[in-house]
């Protein structure tokens, strides 16, 4: 088995819940991925699996037929699901993975299904500073680990103590940030484990000071990013990585004249041109075509090849 919905082997028949191991969680057949992703586009997953807890997920992984492709989705805020849908099983960590609790004096343990914004709020209320940057990232902790999500000079790896995960064989593993080999918007274990929880470290500070910082982040985001739109966040990685002095994707896109560029109902945001937005009726194909057009124009004007930060999953629709 592999986590490989990105380039799945073509399969003749859709996987059905009856083809899958018995679980305590829930299977949903033919689930629209537009309902589970921020862009609100995309075909259906053969099956979406909502594990009850880590033991349920472990048993599923141990018993599933190795030929069935398996992939993981968090809050869907960095994912573009293609119109042809995703073959196999999409695992979505929900309620059973949403707990957030204090661990000792300065640590917070969060389930991989917990939203970053809730983790930041809980840390703040507990008087633990350092996780404020998570308050502006609309994903889940699992997505933050997979993407090494970051903002305003901090990344998930900076505050990470360890993660709990399951290998694709269903075996439980604990990994340190060193072992994960986290780097700019990725990590060395990408697609090789499923995160189930993370332990973060903070430093003691007054809750009021932390809240003021989170309020400032919210205000900054509200004026600089289309946060109320159907979007996937930053579309492309900054070619200079986390280096604050390196080239910025948005500047290259702007210089290539792409601000406001449209394909159907998909548009390069006027507010932040590294964001693509769906004005309502865009297809995943429109959004991906727009992104590829931007990449081509940036290559022509700046001789720099932009790398997608957004994860694209599934198959292009037949006839598209
Ligand atoms: C308005 C907006 C603003 C944003 N701002 C930022 C920002 O400032 N900084 C930033 O870094 N990102 C930002 N993003 C992008 C996105 O929020 C982050 O990448 C986030 O970490 C993705 O989390 P998710 O749960 O939504 O992941 P998803 O989009 O669901 O998945 C992303 C990847 O994570 C993997 N994944 C998810 N959960 C798990 C798991 N439990 N185990 C293993 N793999 C898993 C998926 O397989 C996929 O490859 C923004 C997005 C939006 C829409």
Short mmCIF file of C-alpha atoms and ligand atoms in Angstrom, two decimals:
data_model
loop_
_atom_site.label_atom_id
_atom_site.label_comp_id
_atom_site.label_asym_id
_atom_site.label_seq_id
_atom_site.Cartn_x
_atom_site.Cartn_y
_atom_site.Cartn_z
CA UNK A 1 0.00 0.00 0.00
CA UNK A 2 1.15 3.53 -0.60
CA UNK A 3 -0.13 6.99 0.17
CA UNK A 4 -0.32 7.92 -3.44
CA UNK A 5 -3.50 9.63 -4.44
CA UNK A 6 -1.36 12.18 -6.27
CA UNK A 7 -0.53 9.77 -9.06
CA UNK A 8 -2.71 6.78 -8.44
CA UNK A 9 -2.61 3.71 -10.62
CA UNK A 10 -5.71 3.82 -12.85
CA UNK A 11 -8.25 1.40 -11.42
CA UNK A 12 -11.07 -0.18 -13.31
CA UNK A 13 -13.78 -0.20 -10.65
CA UNK A 14 -14.35 2.19 -7.77
CA UNK A 15 -13.43 0.80 -4.35
CA UNK A 16 -16.48 0.14 -2.20
CA UNK A 17 -16.82 0.00 1.61
CA UNK A 18 -17.45 -3.75 1.21
CA UNK A 19 -13.88 -4.11 -0.13
CA UNK A 20 -12.46 -2.64 3.08
CA UNK A 21 -11.70 -4.01 6.56
CA UNK A 22 -14.32 -3.83 9.28
CA UNK A 23 -13.73 -0.68 11.37
CA UNK A 24 -15.27 1.18 14.32
CA UNK A 25 -15.07 4.43 12.35
CA UNK A 26 -17.19 5.35 9.35
CA UNK A 27 -16.93 4.81 5.61
CA UNK A 28 -18.64 7.22 3.21
CA UNK A 29 -18.89 6.04 -0.39
CA UNK A 30 -18.60 8.46 -3.33
CA UNK A 31 -17.94 11.46 -1.08
CA UNK A 32 -17.53 14.74 -2.96
CA UNK A 33 -14.11 16.23 -2.21
CA UNK A 34 -15.51 19.68 -2.95
CA UNK A 35 -17.30 19.38 0.40
CA UNK A 36 -14.00 18.67 2.18
CA UNK A 37 -11.64 21.22 0.62
CA UNK A 38 -11.42 25.00 0.79
CA UNK A 39 -11.52 25.47 -2.99
CA UNK A 40 -14.92 23.72 -3.02
CA UNK A 41 -14.10 21.88 -6.26
CA UNK A 42 -13.26 18.36 -7.28
CA UNK A 43 -14.78 14.97 -7.97
CA UNK A 44 -15.56 12.27 -5.46
CA UNK A 45 -13.34 9.95 -3.48
CA UNK A 46 -14.31 6.31 -3.94
CA UNK A 47 -14.51 6.09 -0.15
CA UNK A 48 -13.76 8.54 2.65
CA UNK A 49 -12.83 6.84 5.92
CA UNK A 50 -13.31 8.65 9.24
CA UNK A 51 -11.33 6.59 11.79
CA UNK A 52 -12.74 6.42 15.33
CA UNK A 53 -9.27 6.76 16.88
CA UNK A 54 -5.63 5.80 16.33
CA UNK A 55 -6.24 2.12 17.17
CA UNK A 56 -9.06 1.92 14.65
CA UNK A 57 -6.84 3.54 12.00
CA UNK A 58 -3.98 1.19 12.87
CA UNK A 59 -6.17 -1.89 12.42
CA UNK A 60 -7.48 -0.49 9.11
CA UNK A 61 -3.92 0.00 7.80
CA UNK A 62 -2.88 -3.49 8.91
CA UNK A 63 -5.82 -5.16 7.21
CA UNK A 64 -6.47 -3.23 4.01
CA UNK A 65 -5.70 -4.90 0.69
CA UNK A 66 -2.28 -3.59 -0.36
CA UNK A 67 -3.50 -2.78 -3.91
CA UNK A 68 -6.00 -0.17 -2.71
CA UNK A 69 -4.55 3.36 -2.81
CA UNK A 70 -4.81 5.29 0.44
CA UNK A 71 -4.36 9.03 0.99
CA UNK A 72 -4.88 11.48 3.84
CA UNK A 73 -6.76 14.74 3.97
CA UNK A 74 -6.77 17.24 6.82
CA UNK A 75 -8.89 20.40 6.71
CA UNK A 76 -8.37 20.61 2.93
CA UNK A 77 -6.97 24.15 3.07
CA UNK A 78 -3.92 23.36 0.97
CA UNK A 79 -5.39 20.81 -1.39
CA UNK A 80 -6.84 20.98 -4.89
CA UNK A 81 -8.94 17.88 -5.61
CA UNK A 82 -9.13 17.26 -9.34
CA UNK A 83 -12.45 16.91 -11.14
CA UNK A 84 -12.03 13.20 -11.88
CA UNK A 85 -11.93 12.40 -8.16
CA UNK A 86 -9.62 10.22 -6.10
CA UNK A 87 -9.47 6.45 -6.44
CA UNK A 88 -9.25 4.35 -3.32
CA UNK A 89 -9.67 5.55 0.25
CA UNK A 90 -9.20 9.08 1.54
CA UNK A 91 -8.60 9.05 5.30
CA UNK A 92 -9.91 12.07 7.15
CA UNK A 93 -9.02 12.50 10.80
CA UNK A 94 -12.00 13.97 12.59
CA UNK A 95 -13.40 14.01 16.10
CA UNK A 96 -11.35 11.13 17.48
CA UNK A 97 -8.23 13.16 16.74
CA UNK A 98 -9.37 16.60 17.91
CA UNK A 99 -8.27 16.64 21.57
CA UNK A 100 -5.96 19.41 22.76
CA UNK A 101 -4.50 19.26 26.27
CA UNK A 102 -1.75 20.69 28.38
CA UNK A 103 1.18 18.35 29.01
CA UNK A 104 3.31 19.45 31.96
CA UNK A 105 4.16 23.10 32.48
CA UNK A 106 5.10 24.20 28.98
CA UNK A 107 3.78 21.67 26.47
CA UNK A 108 0.57 21.18 24.53
CA UNK A 109 -0.53 17.87 23.04
CA UNK A 110 -2.87 18.15 20.06
CA UNK A 111 -4.57 15.48 17.98
CA UNK A 112 -3.72 15.64 14.29
CA UNK A 113 -7.35 16.47 13.47
CA UNK A 114 -7.38 19.55 15.73
CA UNK A 115 -7.46 22.87 13.91
CA UNK A 116 -4.32 25.00 14.20
CA UNK A 117 -6.37 27.99 15.25
CA UNK A 118 -7.83 26.08 18.23
CA UNK A 119 -4.40 24.84 19.28
CA UNK A 120 -3.04 28.40 19.20
CA UNK A 121 -6.03 29.63 21.22
CA UNK A 122 -5.64 26.86 23.82
CA UNK A 123 -1.91 27.53 24.16
CA UNK A 124 -2.63 31.23 24.56
CA UNK A 125 -5.28 30.66 27.20
CA UNK A 126 -2.80 28.42 29.07
CA UNK A 127 -0.22 31.23 29.01
CA UNK A 128 2.09 29.50 26.52
CA UNK A 129 3.63 31.70 23.85
CA UNK A 130 5.29 30.60 20.60
CA UNK A 131 2.31 29.06 18.82
CA UNK A 132 0.62 32.35 17.91
CA UNK A 133 1.56 31.96 14.23
CA UNK A 134 -0.72 28.90 14.03
CA UNK A 135 -3.73 31.13 14.73
CA UNK A 136 -3.65 32.42 11.15
CA UNK A 137 -3.30 29.05 9.41
CA UNK A 138 -6.68 27.49 8.64
CA UNK A 139 -5.52 23.86 8.51
CA UNK A 140 -5.31 20.94 10.90
CA UNK A 141 -2.28 19.85 12.94
CA UNK A 142 -1.78 16.88 10.57
CA UNK A 143 -1.59 19.29 7.64
CA UNK A 144 0.72 21.62 9.57
CA UNK A 145 3.13 18.72 10.18
CA UNK A 146 2.99 17.46 6.61
CA UNK A 147 3.53 20.94 5.18
CA UNK A 148 5.74 22.30 7.97
CA UNK A 149 3.26 25.18 7.85
CA UNK A 150 4.54 28.55 8.91
CA UNK A 151 3.97 32.28 8.94
CA UNK A 152 5.66 35.45 10.08
CA UNK A 153 9.08 33.87 10.47
CA UNK A 154 8.01 30.76 12.40
CA UNK A 155 7.39 27.21 11.23
CA UNK A 156 5.68 24.22 12.83
CA UNK A 157 9.06 22.53 13.34
CA UNK A 158 10.27 25.43 15.50
CA UNK A 159 7.83 24.55 18.29
CA UNK A 160 7.60 20.80 17.82
CA UNK A 161 8.77 18.38 20.53
CA UNK A 162 7.66 15.10 18.91
CA UNK A 163 4.92 13.54 16.82
CA UNK A 164 2.89 10.39 17.16
CA UNK A 165 2.23 8.67 13.87
CA UNK A 166 1.29 5.42 12.20
CA UNK A 167 3.44 3.86 9.53
CA UNK A 168 1.65 2.62 6.44
CA UNK A 169 1.94 -0.84 8.01
CA UNK A 170 -0.26 0.41 10.87
CA UNK A 171 2.56 0.33 13.43
CA UNK A 172 2.72 3.21 15.93
CA UNK A 173 5.79 5.43 15.77
CA UNK A 174 7.12 8.43 17.68
CA UNK A 175 9.30 10.82 15.74
CA UNK A 176 11.37 13.82 16.76
CA UNK A 177 11.69 16.94 14.59
CA UNK A 178 15.23 15.82 13.70
CA UNK A 179 14.00 12.49 12.43
CA UNK A 180 11.23 14.22 10.45
CA UNK A 181 13.83 16.34 8.68
CA UNK A 182 11.49 19.31 8.38
CA UNK A 183 12.27 21.95 5.82
CA UNK A 184 10.45 24.76 4.03
CA UNK A 185 6.85 23.54 3.49
CA UNK A 186 7.75 19.87 3.52
CA UNK A 187 9.37 17.12 5.54
CA UNK A 188 11.37 13.98 4.97
CA UNK A 189 8.48 11.69 5.98
CA UNK A 190 5.99 13.14 3.55
CA UNK A 191 3.46 10.51 2.49
CA UNK A 192 5.26 7.84 4.53
CA UNK A 193 3.37 8.16 7.81
CA UNK A 194 -0.01 9.35 9.04
CA UNK A 195 0.33 11.78 11.93
CA UNK A 196 -2.06 11.16 14.78
CA UNK A 197 -0.86 13.75 17.33
CA UNK A 198 1.84 16.32 18.02
CA UNK A 199 3.42 17.70 21.16
CA UNK A 200 4.41 21.36 21.03
CA UNK A 201 6.48 23.48 23.36
CA UNK A 202 5.72 27.03 24.42
CA UNK A 203 7.30 29.55 26.75
CA UNK A 204 5.45 31.16 29.64
CA UNK A 205 3.87 34.51 28.88
CA UNK A 206 0.82 36.51 29.92
CA UNK A 207 -2.35 35.33 28.10
CA UNK A 208 -3.24 38.99 27.34
CA UNK A 209 0.06 39.54 25.53
CA UNK A 210 -0.42 36.35 23.51
CA UNK A 211 -3.98 37.31 22.61
CA UNK A 212 -2.83 40.75 21.47
CA UNK A 213 -0.32 39.07 19.14
CA UNK A 214 -2.99 36.77 17.72
CA UNK A 215 -5.35 39.73 17.21
CA UNK A 216 -2.59 41.52 15.30
CA UNK A 217 -2.07 38.44 13.11
CA UNK A 218 -5.82 38.25 12.39
CA UNK A 219 -5.91 41.90 11.40
CA UNK A 220 -2.85 41.59 9.15
CA UNK A 221 -4.33 38.56 7.39
CA UNK A 222 -7.73 40.12 6.93
CA UNK A 223 -6.23 42.99 4.97
CA UNK A 224 -3.55 41.12 3.01
CA UNK A 225 -5.11 37.74 2.08
CA UNK A 226 -8.47 36.67 0.62
CA UNK A 227 -9.22 34.62 3.75
CA UNK A 228 -12.98 34.58 3.22
CA UNK A 229 -12.67 33.21 -0.34
CA UNK A 230 -12.59 29.71 -1.74
CA UNK A 231 -8.84 29.38 -1.96
CA UNK A 232 -5.93 27.09 -1.11
CA UNK A 233 -3.56 29.57 0.51
CA UNK A 234 -0.19 30.17 -1.11
CA UNK A 235 -0.26 28.43 -4.47
CA UNK A 236 3.49 28.28 -5.06
CA UNK A 237 6.48 28.00 -2.74
CA UNK A 238 8.75 30.99 -2.48
CA UNK A 239 11.77 30.04 -4.64
CA UNK A 240 14.03 31.33 -1.85
CA UNK A 241 12.38 29.01 0.69
CA UNK A 242 12.18 30.38 4.23
CA UNK A 243 14.96 32.93 3.51
CA UNK A 244 13.26 36.31 4.11
CA UNK A 245 15.59 37.93 1.56
CA UNK A 246 14.96 35.32 -1.16
CA UNK A 247 12.67 35.84 -4.18
CA UNK A 248 8.97 35.85 -3.32
CA UNK A 249 6.47 33.97 -5.47
CA UNK A 250 3.90 36.80 -5.30
CA UNK A 251 6.42 39.35 -6.60
CA UNK A 252 7.35 37.13 -9.55
CA UNK A 253 3.67 36.56 -10.34
CA UNK A 254 2.98 40.28 -10.16
CA UNK A 255 5.98 41.06 -12.36
CA UNK A 256 4.66 38.55 -14.92
CA UNK A 257 1.42 40.58 -15.13
CA UNK A 258 -0.73 37.81 -13.65
CA UNK A 259 -2.49 39.72 -10.85
CA UNK A 260 -6.22 39.35 -11.55
CA UNK A 261 -5.69 36.83 -14.41
CA UNK A 262 -8.75 34.60 -14.94
CA UNK A 263 -9.61 31.20 -16.33
CA UNK A 264 -13.39 30.83 -16.13
CA UNK A 265 -14.39 31.52 -12.55
CA UNK A 266 -10.85 30.99 -11.24
CA UNK A 267 -8.77 34.09 -10.65
CA UNK A 268 -5.36 35.14 -9.39
CA UNK A 269 -6.34 37.14 -6.31
CA UNK A 270 -6.14 40.91 -6.72
CA UNK A 271 -5.34 41.16 -3.01
CA UNK A 272 -2.49 38.61 -2.82
CA UNK A 273 -1.36 37.28 -6.15
CA UNK A 274 0.10 34.03 -4.83
CA UNK A 275 -3.49 33.04 -3.96
CA UNK A 276 -5.90 31.60 -6.54
CA UNK A 277 -9.59 32.01 -5.81
CA UNK A 278 -12.71 30.24 -7.00
CA UNK A 279 -15.44 32.84 -7.46
CA UNK A 280 -18.08 30.16 -7.30
CA UNK A 281 -18.25 28.10 -10.46
CA UNK A 282 -14.62 27.28 -11.23
CA UNK A 283 -13.70 23.66 -11.82
CA UNK A 284 -10.49 22.14 -10.48
CA UNK A 285 -9.38 22.10 -14.12
CA UNK A 286 -9.86 25.88 -14.36
CA UNK A 287 -7.81 26.42 -11.19
CA UNK A 288 -5.00 24.09 -12.24
CA UNK A 289 -4.90 25.59 -15.76
CA UNK A 290 -4.70 29.06 -14.24
CA UNK A 291 -1.85 27.94 -11.97
CA UNK A 292 0.05 26.36 -14.88
CA UNK A 293 -0.46 29.54 -16.96
CA UNK A 294 1.02 31.59 -14.12
CA UNK A 295 4.00 29.21 -13.87
CA UNK A 296 4.60 29.51 -17.62
CA UNK A 297 4.42 33.32 -17.59
CA UNK A 298 6.77 33.57 -14.60
CA UNK A 299 9.21 31.26 -16.38
CA UNK A 300 9.08 33.49 -19.46
CA UNK A 301 9.53 36.77 -17.56
CA UNK A 302 11.90 35.74 -14.75
CA UNK A 303 13.41 32.41 -15.86
CA UNK A 304 12.29 30.92 -12.53
CA UNK A 305 10.22 27.77 -12.37
CA UNK A 306 7.66 28.02 -9.57
CA UNK A 307 6.94 24.90 -7.54
CA UNK A 308 3.36 24.14 -6.49
CA UNK A 309 2.88 24.41 -2.72
CA UNK A 310 -0.77 23.38 -3.01
CA UNK A 311 -1.17 19.61 -3.07
CA UNK A 312 -3.06 18.43 -6.15
CA UNK A 313 -4.74 15.07 -5.75
CA UNK A 314 -6.75 12.75 -7.93
CA UNK A 315 -7.44 12.39 -11.60
CA UNK A 316 -8.19 14.87 -14.35
CA UNK A 317 -11.81 14.48 -15.49
CA UNK A 318 -12.33 12.37 -18.62
CA UNK A 319 -12.71 14.59 -21.66
CA UNK A 320 -11.11 17.58 -19.87
C1 LIG B 1 -6.67 31.48 3.58
C2 LIG B 1 -5.49 30.55 3.74
C3 LIG B 1 -4.34 31.02 4.35
C4 LIG B 1 -3.22 30.18 4.50
N1 LIG B 1 -2.10 30.65 5.12
C5 LIG B 1 -1.03 29.83 5.30
C6 LIG B 1 0.15 30.29 5.97
O1 LIG B 1 0.27 31.41 6.41
N2 LIG B 1 1.19 29.42 6.12
C7 LIG B 1 1.13 28.14 5.66
O2 LIG B 1 2.10 27.38 5.83
N3 LIG B 1 0.03 27.68 5.01
C8 LIG B 1 -1.05 28.48 4.83
N4 LIG B 1 -2.16 28.02 4.18
C9 LIG B 1 -2.16 26.65 3.64
C10 LIG B 1 -2.70 25.58 4.60
O3 LIG B 1 -3.58 26.14 5.55
C11 LIG B 1 -1.55 24.87 5.34
O4 LIG B 1 -0.68 24.22 4.45
C12 LIG B 1 -2.10 23.81 6.31
O5 LIG B 1 -1.05 23.33 7.11
C13 LIG B 1 -2.74 22.64 5.60
O6 LIG B 1 -3.42 21.89 6.56
P1 LIG B 1 -4.71 21.03 6.17
O7 LIG B 1 -5.12 20.26 7.36
O8 LIG B 1 -5.75 21.90 5.56
O9 LIG B 1 -4.04 20.07 5.08
P2 LIG B 1 -4.69 19.47 3.76
O10 LIG B 1 -4.85 20.53 2.73
O11 LIG B 1 -5.89 18.69 4.08
O12 LIG B 1 -3.51 18.50 3.34
C14 LIG B 1 -2.25 19.03 3.00
C15 LIG B 1 -1.22 17.88 3.01
O13 LIG B 1 -1.10 17.40 4.33
C16 LIG B 1 -1.27 15.99 4.35
N5 LIG B 1 -1.86 15.63 5.64
C17 LIG B 1 -2.94 16.19 6.25
N6 LIG B 1 -3.16 15.59 7.42
C18 LIG B 1 -2.23 14.61 7.55
C19 LIG B 1 -1.95 13.62 8.54
N7 LIG B 1 -2.69 13.51 9.66
N8 LIG B 1 -0.91 12.78 8.33
C20 LIG B 1 -0.16 12.86 7.20
N9 LIG B 1 -0.38 13.76 6.23
C21 LIG B 1 -1.40 14.63 6.40
C22 LIG B 1 -2.17 15.69 3.18
O14 LIG B 1 -2.01 14.35 2.75
C23 LIG B 1 -1.66 16.70 2.16
O15 LIG B 1 -0.53 16.19 1.51
C24 LIG B 1 -3.28 28.86 4.02
C25 LIG B 1 -4.46 28.38 3.41
C26 LIG B 1 -5.54 29.22 3.27
C27 LIG B 1 -6.79 28.68 2.62
#
